[in-house]
Amino acid sequence: MTSLASEFAIRTEGLTKRFGSQLAVNGVDLRVPSGAVFGFLGPNGSGKTTTIRLLLGLASATSGEIELLGRRMPDDLAAVLPEVGALVEGPGFYPYLSGAANLYRLDAADGHATSVTRSARVQTALERVGLSHAAGKKVKAYSLGMKQRLGIANALLIPRRLLVLDEPTNGLDPQGTREVRSLIRLLAGEGTTIFVSSHLLAEIEQICTDAAVMSVGRLVAQGTLSELRGVGGARVRLESPDRNAAITVFTRFGMTVAEPGPDGTELLASFGTLEPAPDTVVAALVEAHVRVFSFTVERPSLEQRFVDLTGEGFDVAQ
Amino acid sequence: MSRSDMSALPDAVFRSRPALGLPLLVSEISVLFRRRRTWAMLASLALIPVLIALAVRLTSSRPPSGRGPAFLDQVSQNGLFVSFVGLLVSVPLFLPLTVGVVAGDTIAGEASAGTLRYLLIAPAGRTRLLIVKYLATAVFCVAATLAVAIAGALIGVALFPIGPVTLLSGDSIAVGDSIVRSLLIAAYITVSLLGLSAIGLFISTMTDVPVGAMATTIVLSVVSQVLDSLPQLDWLHPWLFSHYWLGFADLLRQPISWDSFGSNALLQSGYIVVFGALAFGRFTTKDILS
Ligand SMILES: Nc1ncnc2c1ncn2[C@@H]1O[C@H](COP(=O)(O)OP(=O)(O)OP(=O)(O)O)[C@@H](O)[C@H]1O
Ligand SMILES: [Mg+2]
């Protein structure tokens, strides 16, 4: 158990949740390494929030096992959850209470949180999300982004070992988004494991070390960010009038030429299993008297990988 | 204080041995009484004896004995009776109405506000939350009953003469003793409302729509009283939670007869046990998807 605790902050085995006849979560085996910033990706309705509800013991799994911080959920819920801060499907607050009063309330609900430092902790949490000035304002007068910030503040009332954030930047302005990003980096730097769901891929790409992709309840990919990007392989974009000579060189490196550019001067070639250093390829091209106008190595964006894995269609799958 | 400072602090700054739930209970009660709705309901309840007193004061003719609520004819002689009449009038509808609102809102209200998931993640603990919710509802029952009793006493003192109270048994008791009797009646009525509170709590665990839970609870309190008035259902009457609601007249005898108080308390405990268990069974296994 202890070795697992240090290895994975979240581990699930065949996690499944059925709503009527629909499998919202279907045999998910998550592995979230301790200390990682883990991006949880997937289109709308793919089962991200449902998975998070299962992880936090809000809903019970139809089958499968969950380990959070090395302990079984939901059996050890009372011991695990004080170490976990979470934002699940948007913030939820008492509209008739002020932002600070809401945090007092939720902090009082945690039997482990000491009341001695409560007001200091509430103040610090509000400061960290930039809400100090609106602390006394009733939440019903908060904007969407302010509520979202208050939700993040709630997750930060106590130092946590694990933060589970379901779309934390939803509704935030660009400054807010950037602040959340740097907050996540800061927390990760202190050793907090962060599990963040999002469909904003650029964001995940900027802050995450690892990611998993959900599609129609299934986990379709999981790994470090470079592993995920790498699966599709990098490719070379070459601009040159000497097409045939270039193709010969590329084939020698085990690369496959995909498509000629529209005017016949551009070539796209993808690497095979081996990825030779770009300078070797360029040297070989020059040696074969290929005139190189431009040579670029392109890596597929996470977005491209995401679309490859989850499909192009716009319609929600279920 | 920056985060780095915070993480350098010892754990004891943030965490202590798990509290029994007292902070949560205090927070629950303070949230309840910081809602404008709660005060609006208490104010409406307080208005009932005030209206009664004003009506009696403004009509010069003394109401004929035997018409209108019991004790009404005594009000103009002795202001202390305003409390009794106010309570008597509030028991069938007004008090169950407000208690239904509070009890029906307990869990469903949190679910619809989206706060239930955050309370449970905190973690408040499902059993602890349920108990705290029930206790806070009970506190509201006390507040609601006292609102009627105290408003009645104050307006009675203001508008009518005060003197020894003549009891149903014909005996006369002093002013001080009559205040004790008023408090006893308030306690009796509070106890009467505890069964309904447990029913409301259970219904509240069944839905995410607070208004639905409130309406169902209130309707049940009316249904129970209607059934209690049908002679064909004699066998059922002792089991209805509203059966002893108006039985507090026993507390206005000399010596006090505790029979109905005891039967009422026993019946209400039965409802608390049964519906508390149902609420527990439902809430501790429920998927929180709100
Ligand atoms: N309470 C519920 N009852 C029935 N089906 C549900 C319920 N909640 C979610 N679902 C279904 O489960 C599936 C997964 O939903 P979920 O909320 O987990 O998606 P998500 O990945 O979080 O989507 P989004 O990106 O839009 O937040 C959806 O098809 C949804 O219709
Ligand atoms: Mg979601």
XYZ file of C-alpha atoms and ligand atoms in Angstrom:
640
model
C 0.000 0.000 0.000
C 2.680 2.491 1.016
C 4.713 1.968 -2.113
C 1.592 2.528 -4.155
C 0.874 5.663 -2.175
C 4.101 7.232 -3.245
C 3.772 6.056 -6.816
C 0.227 6.996 -7.785
C -1.978 9.709 -6.336
C -4.954 8.260 -8.191
C -5.295 4.720 -9.406
C -8.457 3.097 -10.713
C -9.018 -0.410 -11.902
C -11.850 -1.141 -14.329
C -13.835 1.809 -13.008
C -17.366 1.660 -14.384
C -20.506 3.707 -13.822
C -23.806 2.864 -15.428
C -26.740 5.273 -15.691
C -29.672 3.124 -16.737
C -28.514 1.463 -19.918
C -25.745 3.975 -20.559
C -22.170 3.392 -19.484
C -21.022 6.881 -18.554
C -17.681 5.520 -17.378
C -16.564 2.262 -18.905
C -13.660 0.227 -17.558
C -11.346 3.123 -16.839
C -7.828 2.340 -15.561
C -6.409 5.684 -14.482
C -2.813 6.069 -13.318
C -2.044 9.513 -12.009
C 1.580 9.651 -10.833
C 2.217 11.433 -7.549
C 3.432 14.957 -8.118
C 2.099 15.119 -11.667
C -0.022 17.816 -13.203
C -2.432 15.506 -14.924
C -4.715 16.716 -17.688
C -8.004 14.857 -18.008
C -9.302 15.446 -21.497
C -12.404 14.475 -23.367
C -15.283 15.937 -25.349
C -18.557 16.948 -23.717
C -20.355 14.014 -22.177
C -17.341 11.726 -22.323
C -17.522 10.977 -18.603
C -14.944 13.284 -17.021
C -17.173 14.745 -14.332
C -18.730 11.373 -13.616
C -15.263 9.889 -13.107
C -14.411 12.724 -10.723
C -17.629 12.118 -8.763
C -16.662 8.476 -8.415
C -13.128 9.373 -7.313
C -14.435 11.660 -4.578
C -17.062 9.230 -3.309
C -20.000 11.394 -4.357
C -21.379 8.591 -6.471
C -20.729 4.895 -6.095
C -19.152 2.939 -8.912
C -21.115 0.175 -10.607
C -17.890 -1.824 -10.568
C -14.170 -1.307 -10.344
C -11.759 -0.076 -7.712
C -10.401 3.296 -6.715
C -7.289 4.231 -4.798
C -6.742 7.822 -3.788
C -3.431 8.758 -2.156
C -2.800 5.092 -1.591
C -6.081 4.427 0.216
C -9.194 2.726 -1.009
C -12.215 4.821 -1.843
C -14.909 5.124 -0.755
C -14.018 2.990 2.308
C -11.364 5.406 3.565
C -13.225 8.514 2.490
C -13.064 10.193 5.905
C -9.281 9.843 6.019
C -8.587 10.699 2.376
C -10.820 13.652 1.599
C -9.273 16.118 4.095
C -6.132 15.836 1.956
C -8.015 16.474 -1.260
C -9.257 19.816 -2.514
C -11.765 19.746 -5.328
C -13.823 21.712 -7.764
C -16.542 19.540 -9.280
C -18.705 20.673 -12.166
C -18.562 24.348 -11.356
C -18.734 26.064 -8.009
C -21.699 25.740 -5.639
C -22.359 28.374 -3.006
C -25.041 29.901 -0.809
C -26.119 32.955 -2.786
C -27.329 34.790 0.319
C -23.961 34.544 2.073
C -20.822 36.542 1.335
C -17.854 34.899 -0.342
C -15.936 34.753 2.933
C -18.955 33.402 4.856
C -19.295 30.648 2.270
C -15.700 29.605 2.814
C -16.172 29.657 6.612
C -19.147 27.410 6.173
C -17.373 24.860 3.981
C -14.309 24.920 6.203
C -16.473 24.257 9.258
C -17.860 21.226 7.430
C -14.404 19.666 7.451
C -14.147 18.189 10.918
C -10.350 18.144 10.623
C -9.865 21.804 9.797
C -8.979 23.675 12.939
C -11.141 26.658 13.750
C -8.270 28.552 15.371
C -6.720 29.501 12.044
C -9.961 29.544 10.074
C -10.241 33.246 9.434
C -6.574 33.535 8.469
C -6.894 30.599 6.104
C -10.055 31.971 4.508
C -8.349 35.302 3.976
C -5.268 33.693 2.457
C -7.358 31.555 0.116
C -9.314 34.609 -1.034
C -6.096 36.520 -1.620
C -4.648 33.732 -3.707
C -7.534 33.851 -6.151
C -7.672 37.636 -6.164
C -11.005 37.952 -4.381
C -9.966 39.859 -1.235
C -11.870 42.925 -2.312
C -15.071 41.010 -2.961
C -14.850 38.913 0.199
C -17.759 40.671 1.884
C -19.990 40.726 -1.165
C -22.930 38.328 -1.353
C -22.243 35.482 -3.761
C -25.450 36.184 -5.674
C -23.766 39.417 -6.756
C -20.665 37.557 -7.998
C -19.952 37.156 -11.693
C -19.414 33.684 -13.162
C -15.642 34.082 -13.021
C -15.745 35.339 -9.440
C -17.728 32.285 -8.397
C -15.238 30.089 -10.191
C -12.398 31.781 -8.322
C -14.235 31.306 -5.035
C -14.602 27.633 -5.899
C -10.850 27.373 -6.366
C -10.309 29.259 -3.094
C -12.425 26.631 -1.346
C -10.143 23.907 -2.639
C -7.151 25.785 -1.217
C -8.400 26.336 2.352
C -5.944 23.754 3.620
C -2.689 22.624 1.987
C -3.666 19.498 0.064
C -1.795 16.540 -1.295
C -4.174 16.263 -4.215
C -6.252 18.828 -6.053
C -9.024 17.690 -8.356
C -10.143 20.546 -10.554
C -12.998 20.054 -12.992
C -12.621 22.742 -15.651
C -11.064 25.312 -13.336
C -10.796 28.061 -15.933
C -14.395 27.859 -17.068
C -15.758 31.393 -17.226
C -12.502 33.090 -16.303
C -11.123 36.099 -18.114
C -7.668 35.833 -19.748
C -5.978 37.254 -16.633
C -7.880 34.804 -14.458
C -6.931 31.935 -16.730
C -3.312 32.912 -16.551
C -3.441 33.263 -12.807
C -5.003 29.839 -12.421
C -2.301 28.417 -14.639
C 0.471 29.959 -12.580
C -1.305 28.940 -9.367
C -1.370 25.354 -10.604
C 2.336 25.531 -11.458
C 3.091 26.972 -8.040
C 1.099 24.303 -6.210
C 2.651 21.579 -8.325
C 6.043 22.970 -7.478
C 5.247 22.390 -3.829
C 4.518 18.755 -4.537
C 0.727 18.810 -4.764
C -0.589 16.395 -7.344
C -3.045 18.142 -9.619
C -5.734 16.411 -11.601
C -7.330 18.904 -13.925
C -10.079 18.238 -16.423
C -10.512 20.501 -19.380
C -11.307 20.662 -23.026
C -9.005 23.611 -23.519
C -6.113 21.687 -24.986
C -3.766 24.622 -25.293
C -4.103 25.060 -21.575
C -3.386 21.434 -20.805
C -0.408 21.589 -23.131
C 0.999 24.518 -21.216
C 0.758 23.210 -17.696
C 0.463 19.434 -17.688
C 3.131 16.807 -17.369
C 0.747 13.931 -18.019
C -2.651 13.493 -19.567
C -5.408 11.041 -20.315
C -8.092 11.234 -22.959
C -11.657 10.039 -22.450
C -14.063 9.245 -25.239
C -17.587 7.935 -24.741
C -16.802 6.724 -21.230
C -13.587 4.979 -22.198
C -10.014 5.954 -21.528
C -8.495 6.000 -25.014
C -5.008 7.273 -24.187
C -2.901 7.958 -21.134
C 0.704 8.886 -20.503
C 3.172 11.710 -20.297
C 2.514 14.592 -22.609
C 5.394 13.739 -24.925
C 4.266 10.114 -25.052
C 0.813 11.237 -26.055
C 2.062 13.604 -28.724
C 4.644 11.123 -29.892
C 2.300 8.306 -30.756
C 1.303 10.037 -33.971
C 4.950 10.662 -34.866
C 6.631 13.778 -36.089
C 6.864 14.658 -39.772
C 8.969 16.758 -42.061
C 7.738 19.516 -44.307
C 10.177 20.131 -47.139
C 10.028 22.780 -49.800
C 12.135 21.862 -52.805
C 11.805 21.679 -56.588
C 13.715 18.375 -56.640
C 10.884 16.124 -55.697
C 12.039 12.701 -56.816
C 15.540 13.023 -55.438
C 14.080 14.074 -52.103
C 11.701 11.098 -52.034
C 14.637 8.751 -52.576
C 16.498 10.275 -49.622
C 13.426 10.139 -47.374
C 12.817 6.488 -48.230
C 16.375 5.724 -47.273
C 15.620 7.040 -43.771
C 12.542 4.823 -43.559
C 10.229 7.792 -43.928
C 6.990 7.671 -45.839
C 6.066 10.518 -48.128
C 2.504 11.512 -47.553
C 1.386 14.133 -49.985
C 2.933 16.569 -52.402
C 2.119 20.202 -51.833
C -0.329 21.963 -54.137
C 2.315 23.561 -56.363
C 4.472 20.497 -56.423
C 7.352 22.053 -54.451
C 6.222 20.974 -50.990
C 6.629 17.482 -49.573
C 5.342 15.967 -46.345
C 7.160 12.938 -44.992
C 6.479 11.193 -41.703
C 9.092 9.478 -39.645
C 8.977 5.762 -39.176
C 9.713 4.040 -35.888
C 13.203 5.534 -35.846
C 13.451 9.277 -35.762
C 16.751 10.385 -37.293
C 18.160 13.729 -36.250
C 16.905 16.481 -38.563
C 20.411 17.688 -39.377
C 21.399 14.249 -40.707
C 18.384 14.287 -42.996
C 19.183 17.775 -44.273
C 22.833 16.817 -44.829
C 21.744 13.776 -46.843
C 19.381 15.902 -48.896
C 22.109 18.394 -49.716
C 24.505 15.577 -50.541
C 21.942 14.222 -53.030
C 21.805 17.699 -54.605
C 18.316 18.407 -53.428
C 17.811 22.164 -53.259
C 16.320 22.836 -49.811
C 14.197 26.002 -49.701
C 12.805 25.188 -46.316
C 12.848 22.230 -43.961
C 10.603 21.988 -40.907
C 10.064 19.214 -38.399
C 6.423 19.296 -37.278
C 5.094 17.569 -34.222
C 1.370 16.950 -34.112
C -0.328 19.273 -31.668
C -2.164 17.778 -28.782
C -5.273 19.080 -30.414
C -4.634 16.968 -33.503
C -4.036 13.922 -31.309
C -7.179 14.700 -29.375
C -9.274 14.860 -32.529
C -7.621 11.675 -33.843
C -8.552 9.878 -30.639
C -12.034 11.191 -30.061
C -13.296 11.730 -33.595
C -14.041 14.791 -35.698
C -17.785 14.917 -35.202
C -19.289 17.846 -33.374
C -22.316 15.948 -32.039
C -22.154 14.723 -28.479
C -21.587 10.997 -28.656
C -24.244 9.844 -26.191
C 1.132 35.008 3.557
C 2.160 33.167 0.438
C 1.640 29.541 -0.246
C 5.278 28.741 0.347
C 4.964 30.170 3.846
C 1.887 28.082 4.386
C 3.451 24.807 3.381
C 6.353 25.490 5.704
C 3.970 25.657 8.666
C 3.351 22.590 10.795
C 0.267 20.588 9.988
C -1.354 21.460 13.319
C -1.911 24.987 12.046
C -4.455 23.612 9.612
C -5.692 20.367 11.052
C -6.805 19.255 14.450
C -8.344 16.096 15.794
C -11.635 15.570 14.004
C -14.331 17.542 15.778
C -17.592 15.817 16.589
C -19.488 18.117 14.307
C -20.095 20.964 16.700
C -18.539 23.555 14.352
C -20.752 22.255 11.570
C -23.837 22.476 13.792
C -22.962 26.030 14.796
C -22.393 26.905 11.152
C -25.643 25.233 10.106
C -27.673 27.146 12.671
C -25.980 30.416 11.840
C -26.586 29.895 8.117
C -30.236 29.094 8.843
C -30.664 32.255 10.868
C -28.769 34.404 8.417
C -31.353 33.691 5.742
C -33.911 36.371 5.225
C -36.469 33.633 4.578
C -36.093 32.284 8.108
C -36.709 35.681 9.643
C -39.635 36.309 7.317
C -41.248 33.099 8.513
C -40.602 33.881 12.165
C -41.991 37.369 11.666
C -45.148 35.988 10.028
C -45.590 33.611 12.925
C -45.155 36.440 15.401
C -47.754 38.387 13.501
C -50.471 35.820 14.255
C -50.931 36.603 17.970
C -50.502 40.276 17.189
C -53.387 40.169 14.713
C -55.525 38.237 17.161
C -54.836 40.710 19.947
C -55.546 43.682 17.703
C -58.789 42.133 16.496
C -59.968 41.574 20.049
C -58.860 45.033 21.165
C -60.502 46.835 18.282
C -63.849 45.087 18.527
C -65.522 46.462 21.605
C -67.982 43.653 22.085
C -66.651 40.703 23.939
C -66.711 37.565 21.718
C -69.347 35.133 22.932
C -67.901 32.238 24.844
C -67.703 29.037 22.822
C -67.204 30.668 19.421
C -63.809 31.037 17.783
C -60.637 29.428 19.141
C -60.615 28.324 22.769
C -59.598 31.002 25.277
C -60.438 33.757 22.796
C -63.169 35.026 25.093
C -60.606 35.314 27.899
C -58.152 37.448 26.010
C -59.731 40.796 26.785
C -59.795 39.935 30.503
C -56.220 38.730 30.649
C -53.462 39.472 28.152
C -51.621 36.285 29.064
C -54.163 34.327 27.032
C -52.984 35.883 23.766
C -50.051 33.449 23.706
C -52.316 30.452 24.223
C -54.720 31.504 21.480
C -51.856 32.320 19.119
C -50.287 28.906 19.612
C -53.609 27.129 19.298
C -54.326 28.860 16.021
C -50.819 28.249 14.627
C -50.564 24.558 15.346
C -52.730 23.120 12.565
C -51.314 25.070 9.648
C -48.865 27.918 10.200
C -46.293 26.079 12.268
C -46.291 22.933 10.060
C -45.999 25.229 7.050
C -42.799 26.876 8.248
C -41.350 23.651 9.618
C -42.145 21.974 6.286
C -40.203 24.677 4.483
C -37.154 24.280 6.709
C -37.223 20.476 6.911
C -37.922 20.048 3.204
C -35.028 22.342 2.364
C -32.427 20.520 4.487
C -30.811 18.234 1.924
C -32.649 19.144 -1.272
C -31.801 22.825 -0.801
C -28.099 22.038 -0.540
C -28.369 19.777 -3.575
C -30.038 22.416 -5.703
C -27.559 25.110 -4.637
C -24.703 22.765 -5.555
C -23.307 23.043 -2.025
C -24.125 19.461 -1.070
C -21.217 18.066 -3.087
C -18.819 20.533 -1.504
C -20.045 19.743 2.012
C -19.531 16.046 1.336
C -16.107 16.561 -0.222
C -15.048 18.732 2.752
C -15.763 16.010 4.118
C -18.745 16.693 6.348
C -19.642 12.993 6.511
C -23.092 11.962 5.371
C -24.335 10.754 8.750
C -22.956 13.791 10.519
C -24.520 16.125 7.976
C -27.889 14.409 8.328
C -27.816 14.673 12.137
C -26.714 18.301 12.012
C -29.487 19.094 9.544
C -32.051 17.484 11.805
C -30.805 19.275 14.911
C -30.907 22.618 13.115
C -34.495 21.908 12.060
C -35.323 21.134 15.692
C -33.786 24.464 16.700
C -36.047 26.120 14.161
C -39.064 24.349 15.700
C -38.148 25.892 19.055
C -37.658 29.316 17.473
C -40.946 29.128 15.576
C -42.950 28.160 18.648
C -41.248 30.774 20.785
C -41.868 33.418 18.137
C -45.616 32.892 18.572
C -45.475 32.564 22.359
C -43.244 35.575 22.975
C -44.983 37.846 20.477
C -48.291 36.824 22.073
C -47.048 37.590 25.581
C -45.645 40.965 24.582
C -48.701 42.154 22.710
C -50.934 40.771 25.467
C -49.063 42.763 28.101
C -49.218 45.847 25.914
C -52.928 45.765 25.133
C -54.716 44.013 27.969
C -54.751 43.778 31.713
C -52.589 41.105 33.286
C -53.604 39.017 36.190
C -53.930 35.545 37.594
C -54.971 33.035 34.958
C -58.007 30.830 35.432
C -57.194 27.324 34.283
C -59.482 24.827 32.560
C -59.820 23.046 35.890
C -61.172 26.243 37.407
C -58.122 26.904 39.553
C -56.344 30.174 39.418
C -52.584 30.519 38.993
C -50.295 33.489 39.443
C -48.697 35.410 36.581
C -45.286 33.789 37.128
C -46.784 30.307 37.049
C -48.680 31.122 33.887
C -45.428 32.038 32.150
C -44.077 28.632 33.107
C -47.234 27.073 31.648
C -46.719 29.031 28.433
C -43.193 27.695 28.138
C -44.443 24.183 28.798
C -46.952 24.548 26.000
C -44.238 25.880 23.727
C -42.149 22.816 24.601
C -45.129 20.545 23.917
C -45.673 22.096 20.496
C -41.978 21.941 19.662
C -42.002 18.236 20.451
C -45.124 17.882 18.298
C -43.233 19.258 15.323
C -40.231 16.926 15.636
C -41.941 13.988 13.922
C -42.905 16.187 10.990
C -39.320 17.448 10.847
C -38.040 13.886 10.511
C -40.541 13.203 7.725
C -39.422 16.393 5.954
C -35.780 15.415 6.315
C -36.446 12.044 4.732
C -38.405 13.537 1.847
C -35.609 16.047 1.367
C -33.096 13.243 0.782
C -35.263 11.922 -2.048
C -35.062 14.883 -4.386
C -32.905 17.748 -5.602
C -35.920 20.056 -5.826
C -36.419 21.762 -2.459
C -39.838 23.178 -3.281
C -41.091 19.669 -4.005
C -39.854 18.379 -0.668
C -41.332 21.345 1.175
C -44.735 20.995 -0.500
C -44.862 17.246 0.111
C -44.047 17.698 3.795
C -46.687 20.377 4.255
C -49.313 18.363 2.373
C -48.573 15.357 4.575
C -49.176 17.421 7.690
C -52.580 18.414 6.341
C -53.405 14.863 5.250
C -52.534 13.555 8.701
C -54.915 16.027 10.319
C -57.705 15.250 7.862
C -57.340 11.518 8.512
C -57.351 12.255 12.227
C -60.748 13.882 11.874
C -62.417 10.928 10.126
C -64.225 8.778 12.699
C -64.091 5.805 10.294
C -60.341 5.651 10.783
C -60.443 5.498 14.575
C -57.897 2.679 14.658
C -55.405 4.787 12.747
C -55.659 7.935 14.837
C -53.180 7.089 17.627
C -50.533 6.457 14.961
C -50.912 9.771 13.155
C -48.137 12.210 13.950
C -50.632 15.035 14.295
C -52.859 13.114 16.713
C -51.723 14.896 19.886
C -50.970 18.251 18.287
C -53.837 19.998 20.070
C -53.535 17.980 23.252
C -51.655 20.638 25.168
C -54.797 21.735 27.004
C -53.798 19.133 29.595
C -51.000 21.452 30.596
C -53.611 24.028 31.572
C -55.060 21.919 34.369
C -54.222 21.867 38.039
C -52.451 19.611 38.760
C -50.784 19.313 35.352
C -51.716 16.147 33.513
C -48.650 14.819 31.734
C -50.443 11.995 29.908
C -50.751 13.619 26.523
C -47.258 15.081 26.802
C -45.886 11.582 27.354
C -47.940 9.951 24.600
C -47.015 12.744 22.218
C -43.307 12.481 23.022
C -43.406 8.726 22.544
C -45.229 8.992 19.222
C -42.893 11.700 17.938
C -39.832 9.634 18.944
C -41.264 6.762 16.951
C -41.522 8.994 13.890
C -38.004 10.316 14.474
C -36.615 6.776 14.662
C -38.476 5.468 11.618
C -38.005 8.424 9.311
C -34.519 9.112 10.645
C -33.591 5.545 9.697
C -35.194 5.926 6.269
C -33.357 9.201 5.682
C -30.112 7.588 6.817
C -30.612 4.604 4.526
C -31.404 6.820 1.611
C -28.817 9.525 2.099
C -25.808 7.353 2.904
C -26.245 5.310 -0.265
C -27.367 8.067 -2.575
C -25.376 9.126 -5.637
C -24.837 12.865 -5.379
C -25.227 13.969 -8.992
C -26.456 17.486 -8.348
N -27.378 12.089 -13.417
C -27.215 11.491 -14.599
N -28.135 10.629 -15.057
C -27.986 10.031 -16.236
N -26.947 10.223 -17.048
C -25.987 11.067 -16.651
C -26.071 11.744 -15.411
N -24.978 12.518 -15.291
C -24.247 12.331 -16.397
N -24.849 11.454 -17.231
C -24.349 11.004 -18.524
O -23.056 10.530 -18.369
C -22.255 10.921 -19.469
C -21.004 11.563 -18.973
O -21.324 12.800 -18.378
P -20.231 13.719 -17.680
O -20.941 14.813 -16.976
O -19.339 12.855 -16.884
O -19.451 14.286 -18.934
P -18.225 15.281 -18.996
O -17.122 14.556 -19.659
O -17.968 15.866 -17.678
O -18.772 16.382 -19.991
P -18.520 17.966 -20.014
O -17.230 18.169 -20.728
O -19.656 18.485 -20.816
O -18.518 18.468 -18.616
C -23.105 11.820 -20.334
O -23.516 11.097 -21.467
C -24.279 12.165 -19.489
O -25.437 12.240 -20.269
Mg -18.060 17.849 -16.885
